Amino acid sequence: MSVDGWNTVLVLGGIRSGKSEFAESLVTDAPVVRYLATAPEGDPDDTEWATRLAAHRARRPGSWTTEETAAEPRRLADVLASAQPNETLLVDDLGGWVTVLLDPDHQPADDVATIAELAEAIRTCSARVVLVSPEVGLSLVPTTPLARAFTDALGAANRAVADACDAVVLVVAGQPAWLKPAVAPASAATVTEPAGSRAVVSAPVVVSLADTEPTPEVQLPDVLTHAPPVAPNQEPGNPWAAPTMALPMVATGLVIQPGMELPMPDEYTGPQAVDRLATLDVPGAGLGVLDRVVGFAAATQGTSTPVAWGSVRVLLLHGDHAGGASAGTVAGDSARRAVQARAGRGALARLAAESGASLQVVDTPAAAPMEDQPALAPEQVESALRYGWRLAEQAADAGVQLLVLGACGAGTEAAAAAVLAATAGAEPQAVLSRVITDSGEIDDAAWMIRCAAVRDALHRTRRSPRTAKDVLAELGGGDVAVATGVLLGATARRVPVLLDGPVGLAAGMVSRDLAGQARHWCLLADHGGHPAVRLAADVLGLTPLLDLRLDLGEGANALVALPLLRSVLALAAALPVHPSLGGGEPEPAPEEPEYTDPEYADREYTDPEFIEPEPDGPGPASTGADEQPASGWRAG
């Protein structure tokens, strides 16, 4: 559950406004929900109240668990503070919680301090939380002291919780009106997110894709930006990073379809830049195979003297694949990796910080078991493609000069293998890596389950079309679809993409049918030892620059190589032409410095064969020019 990246949501509403039903709709996609019931049981003779409670219980799915917190008001804050990142909590409601808080059985109690503890627990909670509360600010001031105490305490609680939550919505007559932030999502149907994600203030915000097409007004994910290093010889506003192509649009929005004509890199500047390397003043044979980096940068920048990429953005796509594709993975581990990235921890976030790269984490729709049913609905595929395009467009508008594409979902390798098998005719067992457990052991049973899942998915779709969108819907899933949209959007805006891992290569295979130009804007730093990456790179004509067999996770491997690639470009741009090829007159040889022995640095050398040390005390006066002092010596 995520509402455009806000993972703690306060739902306000009056009596019978539909606030509870709306709150429950926000967590329908969560596999398990912890329902925190705050209201006391009440008078056993109050049948109307018992009917209300029974209606609430009847709406809860069987997979939900219910916990009662009415016995101790402070327990609610303790539950929120101890919740795990892969959990989803629904608190219904704060009115019942305040009622218990004001109960004489719990007095004396510091109401203000208890409310502050609850707000702080919400602010630091690592789980996804939806809270329901009655809105009492629109009613008349009660006439009784007890009622005034209740409205005052609940009003204070609502204000504190609203300040701590990422989003606040007021439900009136069943219609949601979003109060925080100002721009609201289109509907509750846009509230989807795989389990285990959590946004952190000051970290990149996670945005889940809607089941329907995202509108242009929907805000894209926030970006955690670091100050990038200044590239040599680069002027602000370099024209090669400016927008270069209008997006294909019709009245209904962006059109992504097979056979799109997107720009190609400059076919002349790349070879010119490589030829120029042979003229540079270097003592050795040159850059070796890394001259391909210079040729790629020159072609994508449109100049024979390319500069190092200054502004780099990492896109981390988080989306799990259900079924046998995720066999051998630890439940919630991919969500934990995404949380690490948002919080600035883990290999990817640390390498991004070291490289001065911004980081953007995007949740994608969870994929259904591909061996049993299509991974995505056709509408979700269209939405994911458009969303990925918009992510690339946003990066180009921000002046990003290089995108790094990675993924961290469960089952991504099997999904990529299925895409590769469908588009290149590969056998599943030939493109699936062995499954390595957390203890470093090979899990052959999990590997066989993954192979069977891919085999069964291919058999299920054997009579299905193999168009790009059909492959994404049947086999690829949300992360591959978004990655495909990113590649297409980056191609349209002339932004190169550094691929890393099976998801990016699978997206490259799919993008061939939509726009064959996309692969020419892609660079592969290292194959990481993945057989699927090796085969896809061979089909796409992408030769890995390095053979380090890094396996730090998608995106992190590319960031390890990024400083080297930047250094190559900076060196190629800064070195002059060799003097023998017309690079200018050779510099004069420096003069040999006069040698001075440190032992005699404070003494005067008057004769190469005679050195006169300073006398220790007053000596006899000289009687003639040819008179030798008694303290002198003659060398030799």
XYZ file of C-alpha atoms in Angstrom:
636
model
C 0.000 0.000 0.000
C 1.466 3.291 -1.053
C -0.317 6.441 -2.089
C 2.126 8.060 -4.509
C 4.970 7.316 -2.136
C 3.253 8.167 1.170
C 3.349 5.097 3.375
C 1.618 6.479 6.468
C -1.889 7.725 5.787
C -4.431 9.298 8.149
C -8.064 8.842 7.041
C -10.432 11.358 8.674
C -14.197 11.402 8.415
C -17.426 11.906 10.253
C -19.876 9.316 11.490
C -21.021 6.971 8.695
C -18.855 8.872 6.206
C -17.275 5.719 4.778
C -13.860 6.431 6.263
C -13.277 2.863 7.462
C -14.266 1.348 4.119
C -11.959 3.748 2.316
C -9.070 2.941 4.669
C -9.614 -0.764 4.093
C -9.523 -0.201 0.325
C -6.022 1.234 0.677
C -4.634 -2.076 1.956
C -6.555 -4.560 -0.186
C -3.430 -5.474 -2.147
C -1.395 -6.333 0.956
C -1.137 -10.114 1.448
C -1.409 -9.820 5.235
C -2.774 -6.947 7.315
C -2.497 -6.478 11.075
C -5.782 -4.881 12.118
C -5.353 -2.937 15.366
C -8.746 -2.564 17.034
C -8.667 0.249 19.597
C -12.288 0.426 20.729
C -13.429 -1.252 23.960
C -16.118 -3.901 23.845
C -18.630 -1.560 25.477
C -21.818 -2.418 27.342
C -22.955 -5.987 26.614
C -26.540 -4.728 26.503
C -25.723 -2.165 23.807
C -26.806 -4.187 20.764
C -26.337 -1.276 18.355
C -22.640 -0.963 19.288
C -22.194 -4.728 19.077
C -23.739 -4.653 15.594
C -21.250 -1.997 14.499
C -18.319 -4.060 15.739
C -19.654 -7.184 14.045
C -19.964 -5.328 10.720
C -16.336 -4.231 10.961
C -15.185 -7.778 11.692
C -17.212 -9.207 8.814
C -15.481 -6.950 6.280
C -12.002 -8.139 7.198
C -10.521 -10.841 4.927
C -9.525 -14.122 6.471
C -5.827 -13.374 5.891
C -5.974 -10.390 8.247
C -5.041 -10.692 11.906
C -6.792 -8.669 14.608
C -5.102 -7.293 17.714
C -6.894 -5.522 20.537
C -5.176 -2.522 22.141
C -8.052 -1.271 24.295
C -6.580 -2.686 27.494
C -3.597 -0.296 27.432
C -3.478 2.912 25.333
C 0.325 3.048 25.294
C 0.491 -0.367 23.633
C -0.516 1.130 20.273
C 2.696 3.150 20.088
C 4.708 0.073 21.101
C 3.140 -2.004 18.318
C 3.889 0.659 15.704
C 7.466 1.072 16.908
C 8.163 -2.677 16.700
C 6.471 -3.254 13.323
C 8.648 -4.656 10.550
C 9.154 -3.079 7.080
C 7.256 -5.897 5.330
C 4.123 -5.437 7.462
C 0.927 -3.489 6.822
C -1.014 -2.089 9.780
C -4.555 -0.685 9.854
C -5.517 1.237 13.016
C -9.285 1.732 13.440
C -9.785 4.069 15.058
C -8.177 6.860 17.096
C -11.548 7.823 18.554
C -11.681 4.536 20.413
C -8.065 4.968 21.432
C -8.762 8.422 22.942
C -11.835 7.031 24.711
C -9.676 4.449 26.448
C -7.012 7.078 27.092
C -9.535 9.223 29.013
C -10.994 6.287 30.892
C -10.598 6.806 34.673
C -9.138 3.291 34.895
C -6.084 4.590 33.036
C -5.706 7.788 35.025
C -3.601 9.490 36.117
C -2.092 9.584 32.609
C -0.296 12.307 30.730
C -2.544 12.605 27.686
C -0.249 15.072 25.891
C 2.823 12.876 26.385
C 0.946 9.743 25.263
C -0.259 11.468 22.085
C 3.278 12.699 21.403
C 4.599 9.148 21.839
C 2.049 7.888 19.311
C 2.980 10.568 16.774
C 6.684 9.796 17.144
C 6.010 6.059 16.738
C 4.156 6.776 13.483
C 6.909 9.061 12.235
C 9.629 6.431 12.786
C 7.571 3.328 11.953
C 9.200 1.155 9.283
C 5.924 -0.552 8.309
C 3.076 0.727 6.177
C 0.335 2.236 8.333
C -3.202 3.472 7.694
C -4.949 5.161 10.631
C -8.653 5.986 10.861
C -9.969 8.791 13.068
C -13.230 10.708 13.509
C -13.103 14.364 12.524
C -14.543 16.370 15.430
C -13.484 19.854 14.354
C -16.704 20.563 12.435
C -19.169 20.028 15.266
C -20.426 22.354 17.978
C -18.547 22.694 21.246
C -19.986 20.021 23.560
C -21.910 21.138 26.606
C -20.561 18.549 29.049
C -17.040 18.481 30.548
C -16.462 14.862 29.526
C -17.468 15.495 25.918
C -15.277 18.608 25.764
C -12.335 16.620 27.150
C -12.900 13.973 24.433
C -13.082 16.456 21.549
C -10.056 18.375 22.825
C -7.963 15.206 23.210
C -9.065 13.771 19.853
C -8.447 17.086 18.100
C -4.946 17.218 19.558
C -4.346 13.594 18.531
C -5.560 14.214 14.976
C -3.280 17.223 14.592
C -0.232 15.365 15.914
C -0.881 12.261 13.823
C -1.611 14.295 10.681
C 1.714 16.070 11.095
C 3.509 12.721 11.436
C 1.797 11.028 8.465
C 2.884 11.284 4.850
C -0.689 11.799 3.625
C -4.043 12.867 5.062
C -7.431 12.327 3.442
C -10.862 13.541 4.579
C -13.776 11.291 3.583
C -17.106 13.074 3.198
C -20.181 11.103 2.099
C -17.894 8.375 0.796
C -15.836 10.789 -1.325
C -12.126 11.237 -0.453
C -10.652 14.732 -0.398
C -6.871 14.686 -0.034
C -5.578 17.306 2.377
C -1.898 16.441 2.468
C -0.080 16.784 0.140
C -1.911 19.287 -2.004
C -1.796 17.154 -5.192
C -3.814 14.019 -4.608
C -3.938 10.722 -6.451
C -6.777 10.118 -8.835
C -8.561 7.484 -6.758
C -8.093 4.811 -4.178
C -7.534 2.386 -7.032
C -4.077 3.897 -7.470
C -3.045 2.599 -4.071
C -0.894 -0.446 -4.753
C 2.459 -1.565 -3.553
C 4.228 -4.856 -2.923
C 4.710 -5.748 0.700
C 7.777 -4.564 2.496
C 8.404 -1.017 1.366
C 8.698 2.062 3.491
C 9.509 5.664 2.611
C 11.812 7.625 4.872
C 11.907 11.383 5.182
C 15.016 12.702 3.407
C 15.207 9.502 1.346
C 13.943 8.776 -2.151
C 10.178 8.373 -2.057
C 8.697 5.177 -3.469
C 5.859 5.407 -5.954
C 3.761 2.413 -6.920
C 2.123 2.167 -10.311
C -1.629 2.290 -10.583
C -3.647 -0.397 -12.255
C -4.738 2.355 -14.630
C -2.733 4.798 -16.664
C -0.964 7.407 -14.489
C -2.138 10.884 -15.339
C 0.342 13.665 -16.094
C -0.586 15.303 -12.799
C 0.625 12.357 -10.709
C 3.903 13.273 -9.093
C 6.952 11.209 -9.996
C 9.202 9.792 -7.276
C 11.359 12.204 -5.342
C 15.076 11.973 -5.976
C 17.847 11.842 -3.386
C 20.422 14.092 -4.993
C 24.111 14.367 -4.170
C 26.457 17.028 -5.486
C 28.033 15.393 -8.543
C 31.695 15.966 -9.436
C 32.313 18.573 -12.114
C 33.348 16.987 -15.382
C 36.509 18.396 -17.021
C 35.983 20.980 -19.762
C 32.216 20.918 -19.247
C 30.316 24.175 -19.443
C 26.973 24.667 -17.680
C 24.063 24.001 -19.948
C 25.991 21.782 -22.345
C 23.691 21.452 -25.379
C 24.127 17.698 -25.717
C 22.023 17.172 -22.573
C 19.135 19.335 -23.767
C 15.818 17.876 -24.960
C 16.153 16.796 -28.561
C 12.927 15.086 -29.535
C 9.238 15.701 -29.012
C 7.338 12.798 -27.516
C 4.819 10.987 -29.754
C 1.462 12.160 -28.436
C -2.158 11.875 -29.485
C -5.293 13.229 -27.874
C -5.402 10.346 -25.396
C -1.775 10.666 -24.285
C 1.614 9.104 -24.987
C 1.641 6.365 -27.633
C 4.103 3.489 -27.268
C 3.768 1.084 -30.149
C 5.955 -1.132 -32.359
C 8.038 0.533 -35.045
C 8.579 3.875 -33.322
C 11.178 6.076 -35.021
C 13.474 7.306 -32.247
C 16.848 9.054 -32.652
C 20.112 7.238 -33.198
C 23.497 8.250 -31.769
C 25.742 10.251 -34.076
C 27.318 7.771 -36.476
C 30.344 9.972 -37.245
C 31.520 11.375 -33.917
C 32.039 7.965 -32.312
C 34.635 6.717 -34.827
C 36.224 10.171 -34.890
C 36.688 10.111 -31.128
C 38.281 6.659 -31.252
C 40.641 7.753 -34.052
C 41.579 10.827 -32.023
C 42.744 8.611 -29.145
C 45.635 7.348 -31.293
C 46.984 10.907 -31.521
C 47.030 11.700 -27.800
C 50.232 12.215 -25.865
C 50.297 9.022 -23.764
C 53.397 7.004 -22.890
C 51.819 3.611 -23.641
C 49.529 2.002 -26.201
C 46.411 3.805 -24.978
C 43.105 2.845 -23.372
C 42.779 -0.683 -24.740
C 39.188 -1.970 -24.868
C 38.018 1.058 -22.905
C 38.244 3.094 -26.087
C 34.689 1.813 -26.634
C 33.592 4.006 -23.741
C 34.964 7.059 -25.517
C 33.306 6.047 -28.792
C 29.960 5.439 -27.054
C 30.077 8.752 -25.166
C 31.077 10.624 -28.314
C 28.209 9.170 -30.324
C 25.616 9.803 -27.633
C 26.897 13.328 -26.918
C 27.350 14.227 -30.581
C 30.953 15.386 -30.276
C 34.352 13.850 -31.018
C 35.665 15.163 -27.673
C 33.129 13.818 -25.143
C 33.240 14.789 -21.506
C 32.759 12.616 -18.434
C 29.183 12.197 -17.222
C 28.617 14.704 -14.466
C 24.974 14.156 -13.496
C 24.107 10.474 -13.038
C 20.820 9.036 -11.778
C 20.261 5.485 -10.562
C 16.789 4.001 -11.089
C 16.133 1.042 -8.774
C 12.996 -0.870 -9.744
C 11.397 -2.886 -6.953
C 8.772 -5.467 -7.895
C 8.378 -9.096 -6.883
C 7.368 -12.073 -9.037
C 5.097 -14.639 -7.416
C 5.158 -18.384 -7.942
C 8.124 -20.554 -8.766
C 10.109 -17.625 -10.178
C 11.003 -16.533 -6.637
C 11.923 -19.990 -5.334
C 14.888 -19.860 -2.988
C 14.465 -16.201 -2.033
C 13.866 -15.076 1.527
C 10.436 -13.531 2.012
C 10.682 -9.769 2.396
C 14.361 -9.607 1.433
C 13.758 -7.525 -1.690
C 11.671 -5.064 0.338
C 14.497 -4.848 2.857
C 16.920 -3.965 0.060
C 14.576 -1.251 -1.144
C 14.292 0.139 2.394
C 18.077 0.161 2.654
C 18.366 2.123 -0.567
C 15.817 4.703 0.565
C 17.539 5.123 3.905
C 20.975 5.599 2.325
C 22.274 2.215 3.485
C 23.424 -0.844 1.605
C 25.848 -1.263 -1.265
C 23.801 0.573 -3.888
C 23.092 3.701 -1.836
C 26.659 3.960 -0.584
C 28.146 3.560 -4.045
C 25.703 6.136 -5.389
C 26.801 8.567 -2.685
C 30.462 7.938 -3.477
C 29.804 8.563 -7.168
C 27.723 11.676 -6.571
C 24.761 9.979 -8.274
C 21.137 10.622 -7.384
C 18.973 7.652 -6.460
C 15.327 7.054 -7.355
C 13.439 4.011 -6.053
C 10.270 3.050 -7.911
C 7.888 0.289 -6.889
C 6.410 -1.627 -9.797
C 3.310 -3.857 -9.855
C 3.826 -7.311 -8.407
C 3.746 -10.017 -11.071
C 1.402 -12.993 -10.824
C 2.777 -16.561 -11.142
C 3.678 -16.707 -14.820
C 3.363 -20.502 -14.909
C -0.355 -20.217 -14.095
C -1.557 -16.912 -15.545
C -0.351 -13.708 -17.217
C 2.108 -11.798 -15.070
C 0.322 -8.489 -15.745
C -2.929 -7.297 -17.224
C -2.662 -5.489 -20.571
C -3.717 -2.228 -18.918
C -0.896 -2.553 -16.411
C 1.604 -3.086 -19.217
C 0.511 0.120 -20.939
C 0.662 1.988 -17.635
C 4.114 0.629 -16.795
C 5.542 1.514 -20.216
C 4.241 5.074 -20.002
C 5.488 5.439 -16.465
C 8.987 4.274 -17.340
C 9.035 6.740 -20.257
C 8.042 9.540 -17.901
C 10.809 8.611 -15.474
C 13.366 8.988 -18.268
C 11.766 12.223 -19.388
C 11.938 13.606 -15.862
C 15.624 12.705 -15.675
C 16.351 14.422 -18.998
C 14.526 17.566 -17.888
C 16.668 17.592 -14.730
C 19.876 17.553 -16.790
C 20.785 13.932 -16.065
C 23.511 12.807 -18.461
C 23.555 9.075 -17.667
C 20.942 6.689 -16.278
C 21.931 3.540 -14.372
C 19.202 0.894 -14.446
C 18.887 -1.768 -11.747
C 16.274 -3.919 -10.003
C 15.901 -5.652 -6.642
C 12.721 -7.739 -6.806
C 12.281 -11.409 -5.969
C 12.115 -13.655 -9.028
C 13.605 -11.151 -11.463
C 16.160 -13.589 -12.850
C 13.509 -16.162 -13.740
C 11.289 -13.505 -15.330
C 14.218 -12.229 -17.383
C 15.056 -15.794 -18.405
C 11.465 -16.317 -19.551
C 11.585 -13.124 -21.628
C 14.890 -14.178 -23.141
C 13.571 -17.652 -23.917
C 10.514 -16.166 -25.628
C 12.415 -13.564 -27.648
C 15.680 -15.375 -28.437
C 14.716 -19.055 -28.261
C 16.950 -19.827 -25.280
C 16.479 -22.863 -23.051
C 15.529 -21.944 -19.451
C 18.237 -24.060 -17.852
C 20.866 -22.399 -20.052
C 20.069 -18.843 -18.955
C 19.164 -19.317 -15.283
C 21.939 -18.775 -12.750
C 22.362 -21.183 -9.870
C 20.512 -20.197 -6.713
C 22.851 -19.205 -3.880
C 21.490 -19.162 -0.334
C 22.388 -16.585 2.325
C 24.899 -19.052 3.737
C 26.669 -19.312 0.374
C 25.372 -22.782 -0.504
C 23.936 -23.788 -3.887
C 20.216 -24.557 -3.729
C 19.645 -26.963 -6.613
C 16.035 -27.623 -5.605
C 15.140 -23.929 -5.888
C 16.933 -23.719 -9.243
C 14.887 -26.635 -10.585
C 11.664 -24.995 -9.389
C 12.598 -21.816 -11.252
C 13.403 -23.771 -14.395
C 10.069 -25.560 -14.157
C 8.222 -22.272 -13.696
C 9.818 -20.796 -16.824
C 9.209 -24.005 -18.786
C 5.538 -24.133 -17.751
C 5.073 -20.439 -18.541
C 6.486 -20.959 -22.031
C 4.251 -23.965 -22.532
C 1.201 -22.028 -21.362
C 1.941 -19.219 -23.826
C 3.123 -21.383 -26.714
C 0.242 -20.209 -28.931
C 0.263 -16.614 -27.704
C 1.670 -13.803 -29.855
C 5.271 -12.860 -29.213
C 4.859 -9.116 -29.636
C 6.617 -6.875 -27.137
C 3.533 -6.041 -25.083
C 2.336 -9.646 -25.102
C 5.691 -10.857 -23.772
C 5.598 -8.236 -21.023
C 2.041 -9.163 -20.055
C 2.522 -12.927 -20.107
C 6.075 -13.252 -18.768
C 7.892 -10.013 -18.017
C 6.050 -8.395 -15.145
C 6.048 -4.854 -13.849
C 9.769 -4.285 -13.397
C 10.662 -5.411 -16.930
C 7.820 -3.302 -18.348
C 8.893 -0.159 -16.498
C 12.509 -0.783 -17.501
C 11.418 -1.055 -21.127
C 9.641 2.285 -20.850
C 12.763 3.826 -19.338
C 14.899 2.647 -22.261
C 12.428 4.024 -24.798
C 12.054 7.351 -23.022
C 15.805 7.718 -22.589
C 16.297 7.011 -26.289
C 13.757 9.680 -27.218
C 15.610 12.213 -25.057
C 19.132 11.094 -26.095
C 20.116 10.018 -22.585
C 22.475 7.003 -22.470
C 21.688 4.119 -20.112
C 24.195 1.969 -18.233
C 22.617 -1.487 -17.928
C 23.293 -3.822 -15.042
C 21.648 -7.188 -14.560
C 18.978 -9.409 -16.094
C 16.038 -6.970 -15.867
C 17.739 -4.251 -17.908
C 18.892 -6.745 -20.558
C 15.425 -8.302 -20.743
C 14.001 -4.812 -21.257
C 16.547 -4.293 -24.033
C 15.323 -7.455 -25.750
C 11.698 -6.335 -25.566
C 12.474 -2.786 -26.700
C 13.825 -4.079 -30.026
C 10.272 -4.638 -31.293
C 9.130 -1.204 -30.136
C 12.125 0.877 -31.222
C 15.252 -0.769 -32.579
C 17.268 2.379 -31.853
C 17.070 1.874 -28.074
C 19.887 -0.661 -27.835
C 22.341 1.802 -29.375
C 21.912 4.084 -26.331
C 22.805 1.275 -23.900
C 26.162 0.442 -22.380
C 27.004 -2.714 -20.403
C 29.791 -2.407 -17.859
C 30.004 -6.026 -16.612
C 28.035 -9.207 -17.256
C 28.281 -10.220 -13.580
C 28.545 -13.899 -14.471
C 24.814 -14.114 -15.340
C 24.209 -16.439 -18.311
C 21.042 -14.507 -19.228
C 23.013 -11.271 -19.365
C 25.696 -12.880 -21.505
C 23.207 -14.188 -24.052
C 21.090 -11.029 -24.177
C 24.202 -8.877 -24.562
C 25.325 -11.037 -27.455
C 21.938 -10.722 -29.176
C 21.829 -6.961 -28.613
C 25.431 -6.437 -29.712
C 26.517 -5.113 -26.315
C 30.041 -6.137 -25.378
C 30.737 -5.891 -21.628
C 33.538 -3.454 -20.935
C 34.819 -5.384 -17.928
C 34.953 -8.985 -16.770
C 35.051 -8.558 -13.003
C 32.138 -10.948 -12.319
C 30.722 -8.535 -9.785
C 27.571 -9.661 -7.987
C 26.701 -6.782 -5.658
C 23.143 -6.442 -6.891
C 21.723 -4.770 -9.978
C 22.835 -1.171 -10.225
C 25.657 -1.545 -7.691
C 27.873 -3.415 -10.141
C 27.601 -0.561 -12.639
C 28.388 2.025 -9.965
C 31.616 0.194 -9.135
C 32.714 0.623 -12.754
C 31.426 4.193 -13.092
C 34.520 5.957 -11.624
C 36.741 4.074 -14.083
C 34.546 5.046 -17.033
C 34.495 8.653 -15.892
C 38.281 8.669 -15.554
C 38.674 7.340 -19.090
C 36.471 10.100 -20.511
C 38.153 12.803 -18.443
C 41.589 11.645 -19.543
C 40.600 11.466 -23.205
C 39.159 14.979 -23.042
C 42.118 16.538 -21.222
C 45.184 15.005 -22.917
C 46.790 17.017 -25.738
C 47.881 15.705 -29.097
C 51.396 14.274 -29.199
C 53.995 16.918 -30.242
C 55.212 14.729 -33.091
C 51.706 14.931 -34.589
C 51.433 18.671 -34.434
C 50.428 19.049 -30.841
C 52.751 22.030 -30.284
C 56.452 22.546 -29.543
C 57.961 20.191 -26.984
C 58.570 21.797 -23.640
C 62.236 22.559 -22.821
C 63.971 20.116 -20.553
C 64.145 21.392 -16.974
C 67.552 22.506 -15.664
C 69.386 20.104 -13.418
C 69.131 21.338 -9.840
C 72.409 22.064 -8.025
C 73.224 19.272 -5.658
C 73.723 20.205 -2.028
C 74.717 17.691 0.593
C 72.509 18.187 3.635
C 75.528 17.634 5.892
C 77.209 20.702 4.457
C 74.165 22.785 3.637
C 75.394 25.597 5.883
C 79.013 25.512 4.713
C 80.769 27.278 1.873
C 82.351 25.294 -0.948
C 85.333 27.366 -2.173
C 87.533 24.752 -3.787
C 86.685 21.303 -5.076
C 89.693 19.932 -3.212
C 89.552 22.042 -0.122
C 86.783 22.613 2.418
C 87.314 24.838 5.368
C 84.965 24.161 8.276
C 83.905 26.873 10.633
C 86.395 27.115 13.552
C 85.093 26.176 16.992
C 86.619 29.260 18.593
C 88.808 32.301 17.926
C 91.838 31.293 15.820
C 95.125 33.007 14.912
C 94.870 35.939 12.580
C 95.825 35.311 9.010
C 99.319 36.539 8.135
C 99.127 36.126 4.369
C 97.144 34.910 1.433
C 99.199 31.715 1.174
C 99.079 30.871 4.865
C 97.172 27.650 5.724
C 95.054 27.496 8.887
C 96.047 24.826 11.361
C 92.530 23.443 11.393
C 92.285 22.879 7.629
C 92.782 19.700 5.660
C 93.475 18.896 2.066
C 91.479 16.268 0.285
C 93.220 13.510 -1.543
